Amino acid sequence: MTRADAAAIAGGIPGLTLMEAAGRAVARAVMRRFRPVRTLVLAGPGNNGGDGYVVARLLEQAGWPVVVAALAPPRPGTDAAAVAARWRGPMADFSTASVARAGLVIDAVFGAGLSKPVDGLAAEVLGAVTAPVVAVDVPSGVDGATGAVRGFAPQAALTVTFFRLKPGHLLYPGRGLCGEVVLADIGLPAGVLAAIAPRAWRNGPGLWRLPRPGADSHKYARGHVAVVAGAGMTGAARLVAGAARRAGAGLLTLLAPDAATASVLRAGDPGVMVSEAGAESLLADARIGSWVVGPGLPPDAATRALLRQAIAAGRRVVADAGALRAATGDPDALAGAAVLTPHAGEFSAVFGPPGDDRPAAARAAAARTGAVVVLKGADSIIAAPDGRIVINANAPPWLATGGTGDVLAGIAAGLLAQGMAPFEAACAACFLHGEAAHRIGPGLVAEDIADHLKHVLAARLRS
Ligand SMILES: NC(=O)C1=CN([C@@H]2O[C@H](COP(=O)(O)OP(=O)(O)OC[C@H]3O[C@@H](n4cnc5c(N)ncnc54)[C@H](OP(=O)(O)O)[C@@H]3O)[C@@H](O)[C@H]2O)[C@@H](O)CC1
Ligand SMILES: Nc1ncnc2c1ncn2[C@@H]1O[C@H](COP(=O)(O)OP(=O)(O)O)[C@@H](O)[C@H]1O
Ligand SMILES: [K+]
């Protein structure tokens, strides 16, 4: 955002104009949601504080009782100093006593310029707020690039941000602390986006195109997926299979490890083929282009060897669950896969704990393995080996139930089979998975998702 600011200023928009527009957007959002109430603006020393002085002036002009408390004065000569000088209303101490008297608090302490953990007086005062908080840009202490809390950050009821959402608005815990998020246009020209060349996006249909069979298509043209099944947890492979088929794969073969497992699998969906021929023989068929390895498989040397074999044969491999665990402490075992779908635990086992900067960790894992990495969770991060990041923010908590990850791997494989590139396939899979889960809602079990995909696809392919 600071880069956006600089690019806009370089493009001829004065910083003061942007600050006035930002403050106006916050004041407008506040007046739409709250009745006039004793309002305390907590202002920091930078431009975030500057926005706060603008909010104070505009609310006061609208008849609100407003007091400003400054953590520190803005540096002389800055835009923030200019707007602070235009504030003629009452000032209060930056203290817990001031906060106790407020019916509404505008948090304009730190924004995009957060440079260290929030501690000391700032943390004490922000931590004492019991009134509703409206955050300017981000709740102070939320790192806009990662969503992590540095030191302390208050819980906002409303966050008004500008130009473009930042990762911190989409990634937890920051996302949870923002409350309602309003994205305001402050007049930054579209060219600014090109100038800052963003590397992170929010997932959405504008980022990828779903495959659609042509009138003359046939099942082979839509791709053949192989799913390696385990002897014990056969359900996992079946969930993968159902999802890959609903996502549009033309053919699907379950690779059974033995005759007993094969007969269990044959009792499942009639449209699925079951093979006992062994991986070698299936890998000899180049038409079986996409493989899913891991769901329901033990994290052992055999799983690892099978994964390497499929990658070495040039297949597009989605590696999940057992295949990831089989690579514990050894990311190179996953090199060359198309898509890896670790949840936080699997990610930590392979690559080490992601820490506070999960986008950076996911990026590094993708660069290391050459695979697209989907770091799954409520806010899945999809990272490409070239450094692009997409954040998926449409997944409802109903997905927090066993087997939904298997379904995600299946959707990704089904899209890969139809020729989507790994990054786009992974992004689209996360999005469709989330949309299907929304349709299902409470009571969701993993089996439901594949069924609902047809409705989600129908809606998406219509629009
Ligand atoms: N970009 C745009 O298009 C637009 C941006 N706008 C607004 O600008 C905001 C960004 O402003 P900004 O760059 O001045 O940074 P900001 O968040 O005010 O903080 C910097 C100051 O805080 C200090 N400080 C930091 N952390 C600290 C800590 N933990 N504890 C103590 N001190 C700490 C830091 O100190 P220093 O690091 O220099 O030691 C410095 O003095 C952005 O969020 C948005 O609201 C809009 O006006 C219009 C359009
Ligand atoms: N709280 C949540 N909110 C939204 N999505 C979630 C949440 N918890 C899990 N998910 C999603 O559910 C899926 C769970 O995958 P995973 O943990 O691999 O489960 P399993 O191994 O049982 O299939 C992932 O796609 C993840 O993004
Ligand atoms: K803030």
mmCIF file of N, CA and C in Angstrom, residues 136-252:
data_model
loop_
_atom_site.group_PDB
_atom_site.id
_atom_site.type_symbol
_atom_site.label_atom_id
_atom_site.label_comp_id
_atom_site.label_asym_id
_atom_site.label_seq_id
_atom_site.Cartn_x
_atom_site.Cartn_y
_atom_site.Cartn_z
ATOM 1 N N VAL A 136 -8.790 2.059 10.939
ATOM 2 C CA VAL A 136 -8.414 2.710 9.696
ATOM 3 C C VAL A 136 -7.352 1.840 9.017
ATOM 4 N N ASP A 137 -7.672 1.357 7.864
ATOM 5 C CA ASP A 137 -6.804 0.482 7.057
ATOM 6 C C ASP A 137 -6.692 -0.933 7.629
ATOM 7 N N VAL A 138 -6.129 -1.075 8.807
ATOM 8 C CA VAL A 138 -6.091 -2.371 9.511
ATOM 9 C C VAL A 138 -6.177 -2.097 11.010
ATOM 10 N N PRO A 139 -6.634 -3.043 11.808
ATOM 11 C CA PRO A 139 -6.508 -2.867 13.257
ATOM 12 C C PRO A 139 -5.006 -2.742 13.592
ATOM 13 N N SER A 140 -4.653 -1.747 14.347
ATOM 14 C CA SER A 140 -3.226 -1.487 14.616
ATOM 15 C C SER A 140 -2.573 -2.704 15.249
ATOM 16 N N GLY A 141 -1.512 -3.159 14.650
ATOM 17 C CA GLY A 141 -0.819 -4.356 15.138
ATOM 18 C C GLY A 141 -0.989 -5.530 14.191
ATOM 19 N N VAL A 142 -2.012 -5.462 13.323
ATOM 20 C CA VAL A 142 -2.156 -6.506 12.299
ATOM 21 C C VAL A 142 -1.189 -6.182 11.159
ATOM 22 N N ASP A 143 -0.387 -7.141 10.815
ATOM 23 C CA ASP A 143 0.562 -6.971 9.718
ATOM 24 C C ASP A 143 -0.194 -7.159 8.401
ATOM 25 N N GLY A 144 -0.266 -6.100 7.636
ATOM 26 C CA GLY A 144 -1.070 -6.126 6.408
ATOM 27 C C GLY A 144 -0.579 -7.142 5.393
ATOM 28 N N ALA A 145 0.684 -7.498 5.462
ATOM 29 C CA ALA A 145 1.234 -8.428 4.475
ATOM 30 C C ALA A 145 0.994 -9.887 4.837
ATOM 31 N N THR A 146 0.727 -10.150 6.117
ATOM 32 C CA THR A 146 0.658 -11.564 6.547
ATOM 33 C C THR A 146 -0.584 -11.920 7.357
ATOM 34 N N GLY A 147 -1.257 -10.916 7.901
ATOM 35 C CA GLY A 147 -2.388 -11.199 8.788
ATOM 36 C C GLY A 147 -1.966 -11.562 10.203
ATOM 37 N N ALA A 148 -0.672 -11.601 10.453
ATOM 38 C CA ALA A 148 -0.198 -11.924 11.811
ATOM 39 C C ALA A 148 -0.370 -10.708 12.713
ATOM 40 N N VAL A 149 -0.487 -10.967 14.006
ATOM 41 C CA VAL A 149 -0.530 -9.873 14.981
ATOM 42 C C VAL A 149 0.877 -9.663 15.509
ATOM 43 N N ARG A 150 1.332 -8.426 15.389
ATOM 44 C CA ARG A 150 2.658 -8.120 15.951
ATOM 45 C C ARG A 150 2.450 -7.420 17.285
ATOM 46 N N GLY A 151 2.689 -8.157 18.355
ATOM 47 C CA GLY A 151 2.500 -7.612 19.706
ATOM 48 C C GLY A 151 1.050 -7.706 20.115
ATOM 49 N N PHE A 152 0.293 -6.667 19.794
ATOM 50 C CA PHE A 152 -1.136 -6.631 20.162
ATOM 51 C C PHE A 152 -1.919 -5.970 19.046
ATOM 52 N N ALA A 153 -3.148 -6.395 18.839
ATOM 53 C CA ALA A 153 -4.055 -5.696 17.923
ATOM 54 C C ALA A 153 -5.464 -5.788 18.491
ATOM 55 N N PRO A 154 -6.238 -4.704 18.395
ATOM 56 C CA PRO A 154 -7.609 -4.735 18.932
ATOM 57 C C PRO A 154 -8.565 -5.466 17.997
ATOM 58 N N GLN A 155 -9.677 -5.870 18.572
ATOM 59 C CA GLN A 155 -10.762 -6.452 17.764
ATOM 60 C C GLN A 155 -11.603 -5.313 17.220
ATOM 61 N N ALA A 156 -11.639 -5.172 15.905
ATOM 62 C CA ALA A 156 -12.458 -4.112 15.311
ATOM 63 C C ALA A 156 -13.838 -4.645 14.962
ATOM 64 N N ALA A 157 -14.815 -3.719 14.978
ATOM 65 C CA ALA A 157 -16.151 -4.060 14.477
ATOM 66 C C ALA A 157 -16.192 -3.797 12.983
ATOM 67 N N LEU A 158 -15.390 -2.821 12.562
ATOM 68 C CA LEU A 158 -15.387 -2.379 11.166
ATOM 69 C C LEU A 158 -13.974 -1.943 10.815
ATOM 70 N N THR A 159 -13.526 -2.347 9.636
ATOM 71 C CA THR A 159 -12.233 -1.877 9.136
ATOM 72 C C THR A 159 -12.476 -1.263 7.771
ATOM 73 N N VAL A 160 -12.006 -0.046 7.597
ATOM 74 C CA VAL A 160 -12.138 0.603 6.291
ATOM 75 C C VAL A 160 -10.746 0.685 5.682
ATOM 76 N N THR A 161 -10.600 0.063 4.523
ATOM 77 C CA THR A 161 -9.302 0.068 3.871
ATOM 78 C C THR A 161 -9.452 0.643 2.466
ATOM 79 N N PHE A 162 -8.329 0.846 1.820
ATOM 80 C CA PHE A 162 -8.336 1.664 0.607
ATOM 81 C C PHE A 162 -7.703 0.960 -0.578
ATOM 82 N N PHE A 163 -8.303 1.174 -1.734
ATOM 83 C CA PHE A 163 -7.712 0.769 -2.998
ATOM 84 C C PHE A 163 -7.813 -0.726 -3.271
ATOM 85 N N ARG A 164 -7.276 -1.543 -2.350
ATOM 86 C CA ARG A 164 -7.145 -2.971 -2.612
ATOM 87 C C ARG A 164 -7.034 -3.669 -1.267
ATOM 88 N N LEU A 165 -7.710 -4.804 -1.116
ATOM 89 C CA LEU A 165 -7.527 -5.553 0.134
ATOM 90 C C LEU A 165 -6.099 -6.036 0.203
ATOM 91 N N LYS A 166 -5.567 -6.098 1.416
ATOM 92 C CA LYS A 166 -4.222 -6.644 1.606
ATOM 93 C C LYS A 166 -4.346 -8.068 2.161
ATOM 94 N N PRO A 167 -3.280 -8.841 2.063
ATOM 95 C CA PRO A 167 -3.339 -10.196 2.614
ATOM 96 C C PRO A 167 -3.820 -10.220 4.070
ATOM 97 N N GLY A 168 -3.451 -9.220 4.829
ATOM 98 C CA GLY A 168 -3.840 -9.185 6.243
ATOM 99 C C GLY A 168 -5.340 -9.099 6.474
ATOM 100 N N HIS A 169 -6.097 -8.653 5.446
ATOM 101 C CA HIS A 169 -7.559 -8.640 5.587
ATOM 102 C C HIS A 169 -8.164 -10.009 5.302
ATOM 103 N N LEU A 170 -7.392 -10.885 4.685
ATOM 104 C CA LEU A 170 -7.912 -12.185 4.248
ATOM 105 C C LEU A 170 -7.342 -13.351 5.047
ATOM 106 N N LEU A 171 -6.201 -13.115 5.686
ATOM 107 C CA LEU A 171 -5.525 -14.191 6.405
ATOM 108 C C LEU A 171 -5.739 -14.051 7.908
ATOM 109 N N TYR A 172 -5.997 -15.171 8.547
ATOM 110 C CA TYR A 172 -6.151 -15.162 10.007
ATOM 111 C C TYR A 172 -4.791 -15.047 10.676
ATOM 112 N N PRO A 173 -4.691 -14.468 11.863
ATOM 113 C CA PRO A 173 -5.797 -13.956 12.685
ATOM 114 C C PRO A 173 -6.278 -12.561 12.279
ATOM 115 N N GLY A 174 -5.517 -11.867 11.416
ATOM 116 C CA GLY A 174 -5.916 -10.511 11.037
ATOM 117 C C GLY A 174 -7.344 -10.437 10.534
ATOM 118 N N ARG A 175 -7.703 -11.384 9.673
ATOM 119 C CA ARG A 175 -9.056 -11.383 9.092
ATOM 120 C C ARG A 175 -10.133 -11.378 10.170
ATOM 121 N N GLY A 176 -9.910 -12.147 11.228
ATOM 122 C CA GLY A 176 -10.897 -12.204 12.305
ATOM 123 C C GLY A 176 -10.953 -10.904 13.093
ATOM 124 N N LEU A 177 -9.831 -10.184 13.163
ATOM 125 C CA LEU A 177 -9.783 -8.951 13.962
ATOM 126 C C LEU A 177 -10.349 -7.752 13.206
ATOM 127 N N CYS A 178 -10.494 -7.870 11.889
ATOM 128 C CA CYS A 178 -10.979 -6.730 11.096
ATOM 129 C C CYS A 178 -12.468 -6.473 11.271
ATOM 130 N N GLY A 179 -13.235 -7.475 11.662
ATOM 131 C CA GLY A 179 -14.684 -7.308 11.647
ATOM 132 C C GLY A 179 -15.152 -7.143 10.213
ATOM 133 N N GLU A 180 -16.200 -6.344 10.034
ATOM 134 C CA GLU A 180 -16.650 -6.069 8.655
ATOM 135 C C GLU A 180 -15.556 -5.283 7.936
ATOM 136 N N VAL A 181 -15.286 -5.629 6.697
ATOM 137 C CA VAL A 181 -14.260 -4.892 5.944
ATOM 138 C C VAL A 181 -14.932 -4.119 4.817
ATOM 139 N N VAL A 182 -14.653 -2.821 4.777
ATOM 140 C CA VAL A 182 -15.137 -1.978 3.678
ATOM 141 C C VAL A 182 -13.928 -1.563 2.851
ATOM 142 N N LEU A 183 -14.026 -1.802 1.560
ATOM 143 C CA LEU A 183 -12.934 -1.406 0.662
ATOM 144 C C LEU A 183 -13.376 -0.127 -0.043
ATOM 145 N N ALA A 184 -12.626 0.954 0.195
ATOM 146 C CA ALA A 184 -13.048 2.253 -0.357
ATOM 147 C C ALA A 184 -12.145 2.664 -1.512
ATOM 148 N N ASP A 185 -12.788 3.230 -2.512
ATOM 149 C CA ASP A 185 -12.054 3.798 -3.642
ATOM 150 C C ASP A 185 -11.633 5.209 -3.223
ATOM 151 N N ILE A 186 -10.331 5.474 -3.204
ATOM 152 C CA ILE A 186 -9.895 6.821 -2.824
ATOM 153 C C ILE A 186 -9.290 7.561 -4.017
ATOM 154 N N GLY A 187 -9.631 7.073 -5.199
ATOM 155 C CA GLY A 187 -9.222 7.805 -6.393
ATOM 156 C C GLY A 187 -7.858 7.433 -6.932
ATOM 157 N N LEU A 188 -7.316 6.324 -6.460
ATOM 158 C CA LEU A 188 -6.042 5.873 -7.037
ATOM 159 C C LEU A 188 -6.313 5.374 -8.451
ATOM 160 N N PRO A 189 -5.581 5.879 -9.434
ATOM 161 C CA PRO A 189 -5.850 5.446 -10.807
ATOM 162 C C PRO A 189 -5.499 3.981 -11.013
ATOM 163 N N ALA A 190 -6.190 3.349 -11.982
ATOM 164 C CA ALA A 190 -5.993 1.922 -12.228
ATOM 165 C C ALA A 190 -4.531 1.613 -12.561
ATOM 166 N N GLY A 191 -3.852 2.562 -13.202
ATOM 167 C CA GLY A 191 -2.457 2.351 -13.582
ATOM 168 C C GLY A 191 -1.553 2.061 -12.395
ATOM 169 N N VAL A 192 -1.997 2.478 -11.210
ATOM 170 C CA VAL A 192 -1.174 2.252 -10.014
ATOM 171 C C VAL A 192 -0.995 0.758 -9.771
ATOM 172 N N LEU A 193 -2.047 0.009 -10.083
ATOM 173 C CA LEU A 193 -1.972 -1.437 -9.860
ATOM 174 C C LEU A 193 -0.849 -2.040 -10.709
ATOM 175 N N ALA A 194 -0.769 -1.592 -11.953
ATOM 176 C CA ALA A 194 0.299 -2.094 -12.819
ATOM 177 C C ALA A 194 1.652 -1.648 -12.283
ATOM 178 N N ALA A 195 1.695 -0.425 -11.781
ATOM 179 C CA ALA A 195 2.979 0.106 -11.308
ATOM 180 C C ALA A 195 3.499 -0.673 -10.098
ATOM 181 N N ILE A 196 2.585 -1.121 -9.243
ATOM 182 C CA ILE A 196 3.070 -1.829 -8.050
ATOM 183 C C ILE A 196 3.218 -3.328 -8.310
ATOM 184 N N ALA A 197 2.779 -3.793 -9.485
ATOM 185 C CA ALA A 197 2.931 -5.202 -9.878
ATOM 186 C C ALA A 197 2.692 -6.150 -8.706
ATOM 187 N N PRO A 198 1.437 -6.247 -8.256
ATOM 188 C CA PRO A 198 1.173 -7.065 -7.065
ATOM 189 C C PRO A 198 1.500 -8.533 -7.296
ATOM 190 N N ARG A 199 1.871 -9.212 -6.239
ATOM 191 C CA ARG A 199 2.205 -10.638 -6.300
ATOM 192 C C ARG A 199 1.172 -11.463 -5.557
ATOM 193 N N ALA A 200 0.171 -10.807 -4.976
ATOM 194 C CA ALA A 200 -0.838 -11.538 -4.208
ATOM 195 C C ALA A 200 -2.233 -11.086 -4.626
ATOM 196 N N TRP A 201 -3.130 -12.037 -4.755
ATOM 197 C CA TRP A 201 -4.496 -11.745 -5.159
ATOM 198 C C TRP A 201 -5.462 -12.510 -4.279
ATOM 199 N N ARG A 202 -6.693 -12.016 -4.234
ATOM 200 C CA ARG A 202 -7.767 -12.778 -3.605
ATOM 201 C C ARG A 202 -8.321 -13.732 -4.659
ATOM 202 N N ASN A 203 -8.561 -14.957 -4.272
ATOM 203 C CA ASN A 203 -9.049 -15.950 -5.240
ATOM 204 C C ASN A 203 -10.430 -15.565 -5.766
ATOM 205 N N GLY A 204 -10.622 -15.772 -7.042
ATOM 206 C CA GLY A 204 -11.918 -15.492 -7.645
ATOM 207 C C GLY A 204 -11.888 -15.909 -9.100
ATOM 208 N N PRO A 205 -13.071 -16.014 -9.694
ATOM 209 C CA PRO A 205 -13.178 -16.520 -11.064
ATOM 210 C C PRO A 205 -12.449 -15.666 -12.097
ATOM 211 N N GLY A 206 -12.093 -14.439 -11.762
ATOM 212 C CA GLY A 206 -11.340 -13.617 -12.714
ATOM 213 C C GLY A 206 -9.918 -14.116 -12.917
ATOM 214 N N LEU A 207 -9.469 -14.997 -12.035
ATOM 215 C CA LEU A 207 -8.063 -15.436 -12.090
ATOM 216 C C LEU A 207 -7.864 -16.698 -12.921
ATOM 217 N N TRP A 208 -8.943 -17.382 -13.299
ATOM 218 C CA TRP A 208 -8.797 -18.650 -14.022
ATOM 219 C C TRP A 208 -10.041 -18.861 -14.874
ATOM 220 N N ARG A 209 -9.910 -19.779 -15.807
ATOM 221 C CA ARG A 209 -11.054 -20.116 -16.671
ATOM 222 C C ARG A 209 -11.331 -21.592 -16.587
ATOM 223 N N LEU A 210 -12.545 -21.940 -16.269
ATOM 224 C CA LEU A 210 -12.875 -23.359 -16.137
ATOM 225 C C LEU A 210 -12.935 -24.021 -17.504
ATOM 226 N N PRO A 211 -12.482 -25.268 -17.586
ATOM 227 C CA PRO A 211 -12.568 -25.974 -18.862
ATOM 228 C C PRO A 211 -14.016 -26.280 -19.211
ATOM 229 N N ARG A 212 -14.288 -26.237 -20.486
ATOM 230 C CA ARG A 212 -15.643 -26.537 -20.957
ATOM 231 C C ARG A 212 -15.473 -27.468 -22.157
ATOM 232 N N PRO A 213 -16.138 -28.614 -22.149
ATOM 233 C CA PRO A 213 -15.933 -29.530 -23.270
ATOM 234 C C PRO A 213 -16.488 -28.943 -24.568
ATOM 235 N N GLY A 214 -15.748 -29.104 -25.643
ATOM 236 C CA GLY A 214 -16.244 -28.666 -26.946
ATOM 237 C C GLY A 214 -17.307 -29.641 -27.426
ATOM 238 N N ALA A 215 -18.068 -29.242 -28.444
ATOM 239 C CA ALA A 215 -19.144 -30.093 -28.962
ATOM 240 C C ALA A 215 -18.593 -31.434 -29.439
ATOM 241 N N ASP A 216 -17.359 -31.420 -29.915
ATOM 242 C CA ASP A 216 -16.771 -32.650 -30.460
ATOM 243 C C ASP A 216 -15.843 -33.331 -29.454
ATOM 244 N N SER A 217 -15.966 -32.972 -28.178
ATOM 245 C CA SER A 217 -15.081 -33.546 -27.163
ATOM 246 C C SER A 217 -15.416 -35.030 -26.951
ATOM 247 N N HIS A 218 -14.514 -35.753 -26.343
ATOM 248 C CA HIS A 218 -14.815 -37.133 -25.957
ATOM 249 C C HIS A 218 -14.118 -37.404 -24.630
ATOM 250 N N LYS A 219 -14.415 -38.568 -24.073
ATOM 251 C CA LYS A 219 -13.942 -38.805 -22.696
ATOM 252 C C LYS A 219 -12.425 -38.737 -22.579
ATOM 253 N N TYR A 220 -11.713 -39.189 -23.617
ATOM 254 C CA TYR A 220 -10.252 -39.151 -23.539
ATOM 255 C C TYR A 220 -9.750 -37.708 -23.564
ATOM 256 N N ALA A 221 -10.474 -36.889 -24.338
ATOM 257 C CA ALA A 221 -10.050 -35.488 -24.439
ATOM 258 C C ALA A 221 -10.210 -34.772 -23.100
ATOM 259 N N ARG A 222 -11.143 -35.246 -22.273
ATOM 260 C CA ARG A 222 -11.361 -34.584 -20.980
ATOM 261 C C ARG A 222 -10.415 -35.105 -19.910
ATOM 262 N N GLY A 223 -9.571 -36.037 -20.271
ATOM 263 C CA GLY A 223 -8.508 -36.441 -19.357
ATOM 264 C C GLY A 223 -8.859 -37.630 -18.487
ATOM 265 N N HIS A 224 -7.844 -38.404 -18.198
ATOM 266 C CA HIS A 224 -7.986 -39.628 -17.408
ATOM 267 C C HIS A 224 -7.171 -39.460 -16.119
ATOM 268 N N VAL A 225 -7.826 -39.662 -15.008
ATOM 269 C CA VAL A 225 -7.170 -39.498 -13.698
ATOM 270 C C VAL A 225 -6.989 -40.869 -13.045
ATOM 271 N N ALA A 226 -5.814 -41.090 -12.489
ATOM 272 C CA ALA A 226 -5.596 -42.284 -11.658
ATOM 273 C C ALA A 226 -5.509 -41.857 -10.196
ATOM 274 N N VAL A 227 -6.186 -42.594 -9.348
ATOM 275 C CA VAL A 227 -6.121 -42.331 -7.909
ATOM 276 C C VAL A 227 -5.592 -43.591 -7.232
ATOM 277 N N VAL A 228 -4.511 -43.449 -6.515
ATOM 278 C CA VAL A 228 -3.914 -44.597 -5.844
ATOM 279 C C VAL A 228 -4.657 -44.831 -4.540
ATOM 280 N N ALA A 229 -5.264 -45.997 -4.402
ATOM 281 C CA ALA A 229 -6.043 -46.297 -3.191
ATOM 282 C C ALA A 229 -5.195 -47.086 -2.200
ATOM 283 N N GLY A 230 -5.519 -46.925 -0.916
ATOM 284 C CA GLY A 230 -4.827 -47.683 0.129
ATOM 285 C C GLY A 230 -5.667 -48.880 0.546
ATOM 286 N N ALA A 231 -5.025 -49.797 1.236
ATOM 287 C CA ALA A 231 -5.754 -51.002 1.639
ATOM 288 C C ALA A 231 -6.712 -50.717 2.787
ATOM 289 N N GLY A 232 -6.348 -49.778 3.641
ATOM 290 C CA GLY A 232 -7.179 -49.536 4.824
ATOM 291 C C GLY A 232 -8.277 -48.519 4.565
ATOM 292 N N MET A 233 -7.866 -47.271 4.306
ATOM 293 C CA MET A 233 -8.847 -46.186 4.203
ATOM 294 C C MET A 233 -9.296 -46.018 2.750
ATOM 295 N N THR A 234 -10.119 -46.932 2.297
ATOM 296 C CA THR A 234 -10.549 -46.875 0.892
ATOM 297 C C THR A 234 -11.455 -45.685 0.632
ATOM 298 N N GLY A 235 -12.087 -45.185 1.689
ATOM 299 C CA GLY A 235 -13.013 -44.054 1.525
ATOM 300 C C GLY A 235 -12.311 -42.830 0.968
ATOM 301 N N ALA A 236 -11.053 -42.617 1.372
ATOM 302 C CA ALA A 236 -10.334 -41.416 0.934
ATOM 303 C C ALA A 236 -10.214 -41.403 -0.586
ATOM 304 N N ALA A 237 -9.774 -42.532 -1.154
ATOM 305 C CA ALA A 237 -9.604 -42.597 -2.612
ATOM 306 C C ALA A 237 -10.953 -42.439 -3.314
ATOM 307 N N ARG A 238 -11.994 -42.963 -2.702
ATOM 308 C CA ARG A 238 -13.318 -42.835 -3.325
ATOM 309 C C ARG A 238 -13.799 -41.390 -3.307
ATOM 310 N N LEU A 239 -13.480 -40.668 -2.238
ATOM 311 C CA LEU A 239 -13.843 -39.245 -2.204
ATOM 312 C C LEU A 239 -13.090 -38.483 -3.281
ATOM 313 N N VAL A 240 -11.801 -38.803 -3.432
ATOM 314 C CA VAL A 240 -10.993 -38.149 -4.466
ATOM 315 C C VAL A 240 -11.621 -38.422 -5.832
ATOM 316 N N ALA A 241 -11.962 -39.688 -6.045
ATOM 317 C CA ALA A 241 -12.482 -40.100 -7.353
ATOM 318 C C ALA A 241 -13.784 -39.375 -7.690
ATOM 319 N N GLY A 242 -14.684 -39.340 -6.737
ATOM 320 C CA GLY A 242 -15.972 -38.689 -6.977
ATOM 321 C C GLY A 242 -15.784 -37.223 -7.342
ATOM 322 N N ALA A 243 -14.872 -36.566 -6.639
ATOM 323 C CA ALA A 243 -14.663 -35.135 -6.877
ATOM 324 C C ALA A 243 -14.003 -34.902 -8.232
ATOM 325 N N ALA A 244 -13.022 -35.737 -8.574
ATOM 326 C CA ALA A 244 -12.323 -35.551 -9.860
ATOM 327 C C ALA A 244 -13.295 -35.742 -11.012
ATOM 328 N N ARG A 245 -14.186 -36.708 -10.878
ATOM 329 C CA ARG A 245 -15.163 -36.957 -11.950
ATOM 330 C C ARG A 245 -16.147 -35.803 -12.052
ATOM 331 N N ARG A 246 -16.647 -35.327 -10.923
ATOM 332 C CA ARG A 246 -17.586 -34.198 -10.970
ATOM 333 C C ARG A 246 -16.907 -32.941 -11.512
ATOM 334 N N ALA A 247 -15.619 -32.817 -11.260
ATOM 335 C CA ALA A 247 -14.896 -31.634 -11.770
ATOM 336 C C ALA A 247 -14.697 -31.739 -13.277
ATOM 337 N N GLY A 248 -14.989 -32.896 -13.851
ATOM 338 C CA GLY A 248 -14.998 -32.987 -15.308
ATOM 339 C C GLY A 248 -14.013 -33.957 -15.934
ATOM 340 N N ALA A 249 -13.277 -34.719 -15.112
ATOM 341 C CA ALA A 249 -12.353 -35.699 -15.698
ATOM 342 C C ALA A 249 -13.167 -36.685 -16.542
ATOM 343 N N GLY A 250 -12.632 -37.051 -17.698
ATOM 344 C CA GLY A 250 -13.378 -37.937 -18.592
ATOM 345 C C GLY A 250 -13.390 -39.379 -18.129
ATOM 346 N N LEU A 251 -12.317 -39.796 -17.516
ATOM 347 C CA LEU A 251 -12.190 -41.179 -17.047
ATOM 348 C C LEU A 251 -11.468 -41.193 -15.708
ATOM 349 N N LEU A 252 -11.814 -42.165 -14.906
ATOM 350 C CA LEU A 252 -11.152 -42.267 -13.611
ATOM 351 C C LEU A 252 -10.876 -43.716 -13.243
#
